[in-house]
Short mmCIF file of C-alpha atoms and ligand atoms in Angstrom, two decimals:
data_model
loop_
_atom_site.label_atom_id
_atom_site.label_comp_id
_atom_site.label_asym_id
_atom_site.label_seq_id
_atom_site.Cartn_x
_atom_site.Cartn_y
_atom_site.Cartn_z
CA MET A 27 -0.02 -0.02 -0.09
CA GLU A 28 2.56 2.46 0.90
CA GLN A 29 4.63 1.34 -1.96
CA THR A 30 1.86 1.79 -4.19
CA GLU A 31 1.32 5.44 -2.94
CA THR A 32 4.95 6.25 -3.27
CA ALA A 33 5.19 4.83 -6.82
CA GLY A 34 1.79 6.83 -7.54
CA ARG A 35 3.49 10.06 -6.27
CA THR A 36 6.79 9.52 -8.27
CA THR A 37 4.82 9.05 -11.22
CA SER A 38 2.75 12.13 -10.93
CA ARG A 39 5.66 13.93 -9.87
CA ARG A 40 7.76 12.86 -13.19
CA SER A 41 4.84 13.67 -15.36
CA PHE A 42 4.23 17.00 -13.53
CA VAL A 43 8.06 17.80 -13.91
CA LEU A 44 7.75 17.18 -17.76
CA GLY A 45 4.65 19.04 -18.04
CA GLY A 46 6.34 22.02 -16.39
CA LEU A 47 9.09 21.78 -18.45
CA ALA A 48 7.03 21.54 -21.57
CA VAL A 49 5.44 24.88 -20.62
CA GLY A 50 8.78 26.49 -19.40
CA ALA A 51 10.47 26.56 -15.96
CA GLY A 52 9.32 28.51 -13.15
CA THR A 53 5.79 27.47 -13.04
CA ILE A 54 3.79 27.16 -9.81
CA GLY A 55 3.77 23.53 -10.24
CA ALA A 56 7.55 23.18 -10.40
CA GLY A 57 7.81 25.32 -7.37
CA ARG A 58 5.36 23.08 -5.47
CA LEU A 59 7.38 19.84 -6.59
CA LEU A 60 10.54 21.15 -4.47
CA ALA A 61 8.50 20.65 -1.27
CA ASN A 62 8.75 17.25 -0.13
CA PRO A 63 5.53 16.18 1.38
CA SER A 64 7.00 13.12 3.27
CA SER A 65 9.72 15.22 4.87
CA ALA A 66 10.18 15.13 8.63
CA PHE A 67 9.69 18.97 8.92
CA GLY A 68 5.85 19.03 8.23
CA SER A 69 4.74 22.18 6.73
CA GLY A 70 7.96 24.12 6.72
CA GLY A 71 8.88 23.77 10.57
CA LEU A 72 12.19 22.99 12.01
CA THR A 73 13.28 19.77 13.67
CA PRO A 74 13.83 20.28 17.26
CA GLY A 75 17.48 19.80 16.78
CA ASP A 76 17.63 22.55 14.03
CA ALA A 77 15.81 25.01 16.09
CA ALA A 78 18.14 24.22 18.95
CA ILE A 79 21.38 24.80 16.93
CA LEU A 80 19.88 27.98 15.51
CA ARG A 81 18.96 29.15 19.08
CA PHE A 82 22.43 28.52 20.25
CA LEU A 83 24.09 30.41 17.26
CA ALA A 84 21.65 33.26 17.91
CA ALA A 85 22.79 33.44 21.35
CA ALA A 86 26.45 33.12 20.45
CA GLU A 87 25.93 36.09 17.98
CA ILE A 88 24.07 38.08 20.55
CA LEU A 89 27.10 37.96 22.80
CA GLU A 90 29.46 38.47 19.92
CA THR A 91 27.67 41.70 19.05
CA ASP A 92 27.68 42.98 22.58
CA ALA A 93 31.55 42.53 22.61
CA TRP A 94 31.83 44.25 19.11
CA GLN A 95 29.68 47.04 19.93
CA GLN A 96 31.81 47.84 22.95
CA TYR A 97 34.82 47.88 20.72
CA ASN A 98 33.21 49.87 18.14
CA GLU A 99 31.89 52.54 20.48
CA LEU A 100 35.49 53.41 21.57
CA GLY A 101 37.74 52.16 18.52
CA GLY A 102 35.49 51.91 15.42
CA ILE A 103 33.21 53.92 13.52
CA GLN A 104 30.00 55.23 15.07
CA ASP A 105 27.33 55.66 12.46
CA SER A 106 23.83 54.79 11.39
CA GLU A 107 24.89 51.28 10.46
CA VAL A 108 26.49 50.66 13.97
CA PRO A 109 25.02 53.29 16.29
CA GLY A 110 26.26 54.02 19.93
CA GLY A 111 29.33 55.56 21.34
CA SER A 112 31.46 58.53 20.19
CA GLY A 113 35.00 57.10 20.11
CA SER A 114 38.18 57.61 21.87
CA ALA A 115 40.60 59.36 19.53
CA ALA A 116 43.65 57.97 21.66
CA TYR A 117 42.33 54.30 21.64
CA THR A 118 41.45 54.31 18.02
CA ALA A 119 45.02 55.76 17.05
CA ALA A 120 46.58 53.02 19.21
CA LEU A 121 44.54 50.37 17.19
CA GLN A 122 45.35 51.98 13.84
CA VAL A 123 49.07 50.99 14.71
CA LEU A 124 47.97 47.54 13.82
CA ASP A 125 46.40 48.86 10.52
CA SER A 126 45.22 52.38 9.45
CA ASP A 127 41.92 50.80 8.54
CA MET A 128 41.27 49.17 11.92
CA ASP A 129 38.24 51.42 12.89
CA GLN A 130 36.51 50.54 9.46
CA TYR A 131 37.27 46.80 10.07
CA ILE A 132 35.65 47.02 13.67
CA HIS A 133 32.80 48.80 12.36
CA ASP A 134 32.17 46.03 9.76
CA ASN A 135 32.59 43.28 12.03
CA THR A 136 30.32 44.75 14.40
CA GLU A 137 27.58 45.34 11.72
CA ASP A 138 27.96 41.57 10.39
CA GLU A 139 27.25 40.34 14.06
CA LEU A 140 24.24 42.22 14.36
CA THR A 141 22.86 40.95 11.17
CA HIS A 142 23.74 37.63 12.22
CA PHE A 143 21.73 37.51 15.26
CA THR A 144 18.94 39.49 13.90
CA PHE A 145 18.63 37.07 10.67
CA ILE A 146 18.72 33.98 13.04
CA ASN A 147 16.17 35.20 15.25
CA ALA A 148 13.89 36.28 12.43
CA TYR A 149 14.21 32.84 10.69
CA LEU A 150 13.44 31.08 13.97
CA VAL A 151 10.32 33.49 14.34
CA SER A 152 9.14 32.56 10.80
CA LYS A 153 9.33 28.78 11.38
CA GLY A 154 7.22 29.42 14.77
CA ALA A 155 10.29 28.79 17.02
CA ASP A 156 11.22 30.90 19.76
CA PRO A 157 13.90 33.50 19.19
CA VAL A 158 16.64 34.16 21.72
CA ASN A 159 16.68 37.40 23.93
CA LEU A 160 19.35 37.76 26.66
CA ASP A 161 18.34 41.12 27.49
CA GLN A 162 17.69 40.41 31.15
CA PHE A 163 21.46 39.66 31.62
CA ARG A 164 22.63 43.06 30.21
CA THR A 165 23.99 43.76 33.76
CA LEU A 166 27.76 44.14 33.37
CA PRO A 167 29.39 47.57 33.60
CA SER A 168 30.59 49.65 30.53
CA SER A 169 33.98 51.16 30.28
CA LYS A 170 33.97 54.53 31.93
CA ALA A 171 36.36 55.91 29.15
CA THR A 172 34.99 58.93 27.13
CA GLY A 173 33.32 57.60 24.27
CA ALA A 174 31.56 54.55 25.44
CA ARG A 175 27.86 54.37 26.41
CA GLN A 176 26.92 53.86 29.93
CA ILE A 177 24.54 50.94 29.51
CA GLY A 178 24.45 47.47 31.03
CA ARG A 179 26.44 44.94 28.93
CA LEU A 180 26.51 41.08 28.40
CA THR A 181 30.19 40.72 28.05
CA ASN A 182 33.21 42.05 29.83
CA LEU A 183 35.93 43.24 27.87
CA MET A 184 38.17 44.63 30.85
CA GLN A 185 39.40 41.56 32.33
CA LEU A 186 40.24 39.33 29.30
CA THR A 187 42.29 35.90 29.48
CA VAL A 188 43.05 35.57 25.84
CA ASP A 189 44.04 32.27 24.49
CA THR A 190 46.69 33.04 21.65
CA SER A 191 47.35 29.39 20.66
CA TRP A 192 45.27 29.92 17.48
CA TRP A 193 48.21 31.78 16.11
CA THR A 194 50.40 28.40 16.19
CA ARG A 195 47.40 26.17 15.49
CA TYR A 196 46.83 27.63 12.17
CA ARG A 197 50.46 27.65 11.46
CA SER A 198 51.29 23.94 12.41
CA ARG A 199 51.70 21.51 9.39
CA THR A 200 51.75 18.43 11.68
CA LYS A 201 49.04 18.92 14.33
CA ASN A 202 45.21 19.27 14.55
CA PRO A 203 43.17 20.06 17.91
CA ASP A 204 40.76 17.31 16.68
CA PHE A 205 43.52 14.64 17.39
CA GLY A 206 44.02 16.10 20.80
CA ASP A 207 47.15 17.94 19.90
CA THR A 208 47.97 21.26 21.84
CA PHE A 209 49.56 24.29 20.62
CA PRO A 210 51.88 27.05 22.11
CA GLN A 211 50.81 30.52 22.91
CA ALA A 212 51.99 33.36 20.83
CA VAL A 213 51.60 35.86 23.63
CA PRO A 214 52.04 33.63 26.84
CA GLY A 215 51.45 36.65 29.05
CA LEU A 216 47.93 37.33 27.76
CA SER A 217 46.82 33.93 28.31
CA THR A 218 47.19 33.86 32.15
CA GLY A 219 46.49 36.97 33.39
CA GLN A 220 43.48 39.46 33.30
CA PHE A 221 43.93 42.24 30.94
CA PRO A 222 41.68 44.90 29.26
CA GLY A 223 40.93 45.05 25.48
CA VAL A 224 39.39 48.41 25.88
CA PRO A 225 40.37 51.39 28.00
CA ARG A 226 38.56 50.84 31.46
CA ASN A 227 38.59 54.62 31.87
CA ASP A 228 40.51 57.91 30.51
CA GLY A 229 43.49 56.92 33.02
CA ASP A 230 44.21 53.96 30.63
CA LEU A 231 44.90 56.33 27.84
CA ALA A 232 48.49 56.89 29.14
CA PRO A 233 51.29 56.15 29.35
CA LYS A 234 51.63 55.34 25.68
CA ALA A 235 53.00 51.77 25.94
CA HIS A 236 50.09 50.79 28.36
CA LEU A 237 47.53 52.10 25.95
CA GLN A 238 49.40 50.14 22.94
CA ALA A 239 49.17 47.07 25.13
CA ILE A 240 45.29 47.64 25.53
CA ALA A 241 45.15 47.84 21.65
CA ASN A 242 47.46 44.97 21.03
CA THR A 243 45.28 42.86 23.41
CA ALA A 244 42.21 43.67 21.33
CA GLY A 245 44.02 42.93 18.24
CA PHE A 246 44.63 39.18 19.55
CA HIS A 247 41.16 39.04 21.02
CA PHE A 248 39.53 40.05 17.92
CA ALA A 249 40.92 36.99 16.18
CA PHE A 250 40.37 34.84 19.11
CA ILE A 251 36.66 35.40 18.89
CA GLU A 252 36.36 34.92 15.24
CA GLN A 253 38.50 31.82 14.94
CA GLY A 254 35.85 30.43 17.41
CA GLY A 255 33.01 31.11 14.93
CA THR A 256 35.02 30.07 12.06
CA SER A 257 35.14 26.56 13.81
CA LEU A 258 31.66 26.73 15.39
CA TYR A 259 29.60 26.84 12.19
CA PRO A 260 31.16 23.83 10.30
CA SER A 261 31.14 21.83 13.65
CA LEU A 262 27.43 22.32 14.02
CA ALA A 263 26.57 22.11 10.38
CA GLN A 264 27.40 18.40 10.59
CA ARG A 265 24.27 18.03 12.93
CA VAL A 266 21.54 19.89 11.14
CA THR A 267 18.71 18.31 9.05
CA HIS A 268 16.83 21.01 7.08
CA PRO A 269 18.64 21.79 3.80
CA GLU A 270 17.79 25.44 4.36
CA VAL A 271 19.30 25.54 7.91
CA LEU A 272 22.38 23.89 6.30
CA ARG A 273 22.31 26.72 3.95
CA ILE A 274 22.11 29.33 6.74
CA LEU A 275 25.13 27.73 8.51
CA LEU A 276 27.19 27.46 5.44
CA SER A 277 26.50 31.06 4.36
CA ILE A 278 27.16 32.67 7.81
CA GLY A 279 30.21 30.54 8.89
CA PRO A 280 32.63 31.66 6.11
CA THR A 281 31.99 35.15 6.94
CA GLU A 282 33.50 34.38 10.51
CA THR A 283 36.59 33.05 8.73
CA MET A 284 36.79 36.18 6.61
CA HIS A 285 37.05 38.21 9.88
CA PHE A 286 39.40 35.67 11.52
CA GLN A 287 41.80 35.93 8.55
CA THR A 288 41.66 39.94 8.78
CA TRP A 289 42.29 39.79 12.45
CA GLN A 290 45.03 37.29 12.12
CA ASP A 291 46.82 39.69 9.72
CA LYS A 292 46.48 42.63 11.96
CA ALA A 293 47.40 40.92 15.13
CA GLY A 294 50.65 40.14 13.35
CA ASN A 295 51.35 43.91 13.29
CA ALA A 296 51.05 44.40 17.14
CA PRO A 297 54.17 46.10 18.13
CA PRO A 298 56.47 44.21 20.71
CA LEU A 299 56.37 45.91 23.90
CA THR A 300 56.03 45.59 27.64
CA ASP A 301 53.27 47.25 29.47
CA PRO A 302 54.93 49.34 32.10
CA THR A 303 51.75 49.15 34.61
CA ASN A 304 51.60 45.38 34.73
CA GLY A 305 54.53 43.80 32.96
CA LEU A 306 52.47 42.17 30.20
CA VAL A 307 55.01 41.33 27.28
CA PHE A 308 54.00 41.27 23.47
CA PRO A 309 57.04 39.38 21.88
CA ASP A 310 58.56 40.08 18.66
CA LEU A 311 56.86 37.12 16.69
CA ASN A 312 59.60 37.07 14.19
CA ALA A 313 62.48 36.94 16.64
CA PRO A 314 63.89 34.09 18.71
CA PRO A 315 62.34 32.13 20.37
CA PHE A 316 59.28 32.95 18.34
CA ASP A 317 60.89 32.91 14.95
CA GLY A 318 60.61 29.98 12.51
CA GLU A 319 57.73 29.15 10.22
CA ASP A 320 55.27 28.48 13.19
CA PHE A 321 55.23 32.14 14.11
CA GLN A 322 56.12 34.02 10.91
CA THR A 323 53.79 36.94 11.03
CA ASN A 324 52.98 36.92 7.18
CA LEU A 325 51.69 33.61 7.28
CA ILE A 326 48.04 34.59 7.45
CA MET A 327 46.58 31.36 5.57
CA PRO A 328 46.18 28.09 7.14
CA GLU A 329 49.13 25.90 6.68
CA PRO A 330 47.96 22.35 5.42
CA THR A 331 47.76 20.00 8.17
CA THR A 332 46.74 16.44 9.07
CA PHE A 333 42.94 16.00 8.94
CA LEU A 334 40.51 12.99 9.66
CA ARG A 335 43.39 10.37 9.77
CA ARG A 336 46.95 10.82 10.19
CA THR A 337 47.80 8.50 7.13
CA PHE A 338 45.98 10.97 4.67
CA PRO A 339 47.93 13.69 2.84
CA VAL A 340 48.02 17.07 4.79
CA CYS A 341 45.17 19.50 3.72
CA SER A 342 44.65 23.31 4.44
CA ILE A 343 41.55 23.26 6.60
CA ILE A 344 39.65 24.85 9.39
CA ARG A 345 40.38 23.31 12.72
CA PRO A 346 38.93 22.14 15.01
CA THR A 347 35.70 20.96 13.21
CA GLU A 348 34.86 17.94 15.53
CA THR A 349 31.12 18.19 16.00
CA ASP A 350 30.91 16.39 19.46
CA GLY A 351 30.43 18.95 22.21
CA ALA A 352 31.11 21.75 19.75
CA ALA A 353 28.61 24.20 21.35
CA MET A 354 29.68 23.49 24.98
CA GLY A 355 33.31 23.83 23.86
CA ALA A 356 32.55 27.32 22.47
CA VAL A 357 30.97 28.25 25.75
CA LYS A 358 33.81 26.94 27.78
CA ALA A 359 36.41 28.71 25.60
CA LEU A 360 34.43 32.06 25.84
CA THR A 361 34.07 31.63 29.52
CA ALA A 362 37.86 31.04 29.80
CA ASN A 363 38.42 34.06 27.83
CA GLY A 364 36.95 36.08 30.82
CA LEU A 365 34.11 37.61 28.67
CA PHE A 366 31.43 36.87 31.09
CA ARG A 367 33.37 37.87 34.34
CA GLY A 368 30.80 39.18 36.58
CA GLN A 369 27.86 37.33 34.99
CA SER A 370 25.23 35.88 37.22
CA PRO A 371 24.61 31.97 37.70
CA ALA A 372 21.36 32.29 35.80
CA PHE A 373 23.19 33.59 32.75
CA PHE A 374 25.54 30.43 32.66
CA ALA A 375 22.57 28.22 33.12
CA VAL A 376 20.67 29.77 30.15
CA LEU A 377 23.95 29.47 27.99
CA HIS A 378 24.69 25.92 29.34
CA ASP A 379 20.96 24.93 28.45
CA LEU A 380 21.16 26.29 24.78
CA ALA A 381 24.64 24.70 24.19
CA GLU A 382 23.45 21.40 25.72
CA ALA A 383 20.41 21.33 23.47
CA ALA A 384 22.57 22.17 20.44
CA ASP A 385 24.90 19.56 21.08
CA ALA A 386 22.24 16.98 21.44
CA ALA A 387 20.81 17.40 17.89
CA ARG A 388 21.62 14.85 15.25
CA HIS A 389 21.38 15.16 11.66
CA GLY A 390 18.25 13.51 10.39
CA THR A 391 16.44 13.79 13.76
FE1 FE2 B 421 28.86 36.07 13.77
FE1 FE2 B 422 32.08 36.82 14.39
#
């Protein structure tokens, strides 16, 4: 009986296609054929797994946006596309030591993140699913430096512990985090203490080497944030079911990679220095012991490395892309980064639940 129905549908579908082609493409009939009536999604709805993955990504994008907006208020371009703040001339100039277009890039990255969460939330609503709203957790203080808005924030950019191992991870030709390999820090000092990525107040605008250390910290933090997105999207794409949800992940993910590559290039221009106020050292990445191909600052494309099996030839790839626990891994990395220092237990509980649901999704379920 089922077979007969299926066969009947197949037959009518074929003749319908042929009929459609006979009168030209783009007929209503041809469009209807693309909707598979036996699919698991019902009338355009999402599977619970797809909704969970999109909700986690919406949350991650809201958090990214919150961080980027703080950077833009002080060091980017404040305009109608990215409103808020009035800029800090001294901080903006320190960032421009890394690249004269830093303010433009900060602005554009911020706008991208705004559109990512706004789109994903709108898509969720269009499918009858709940969007994500973290407004109740906008409780963290703003920078008191001139140029920043005085509003509650989701993220803390003033006590960062920046993991800079992405620098050597993308330069290694033999190691891959998906095999459990670990990578040395490019800026060891940044990965242990707590350092501001924006001036905390106008007192942080001097001495010059202190302000430059803050700008350098931001430079490495930008790439840390965006390499995370670069891995998160391909990792979670392996779990989605609906082709359109896959398309969303495959269309947003590579923009994170475009951000990452830009920031990797700029971080390489961070001038070597020691912050006279706290001893934080930014080493010369082209001088011993940091010289050699792993550190060379003009290597901003991924070195090919081992992928899937050690016996395969090396391949230039995003790394990591392991899908198991990818969402929770992202939460842990951002938390260790200090981005949520001062947040409430309720905030961590919500983030934990969103990540757990995304990681429980399976392709085809
Ligand atoms: Fe994003
Ligand atoms: Fe991003």
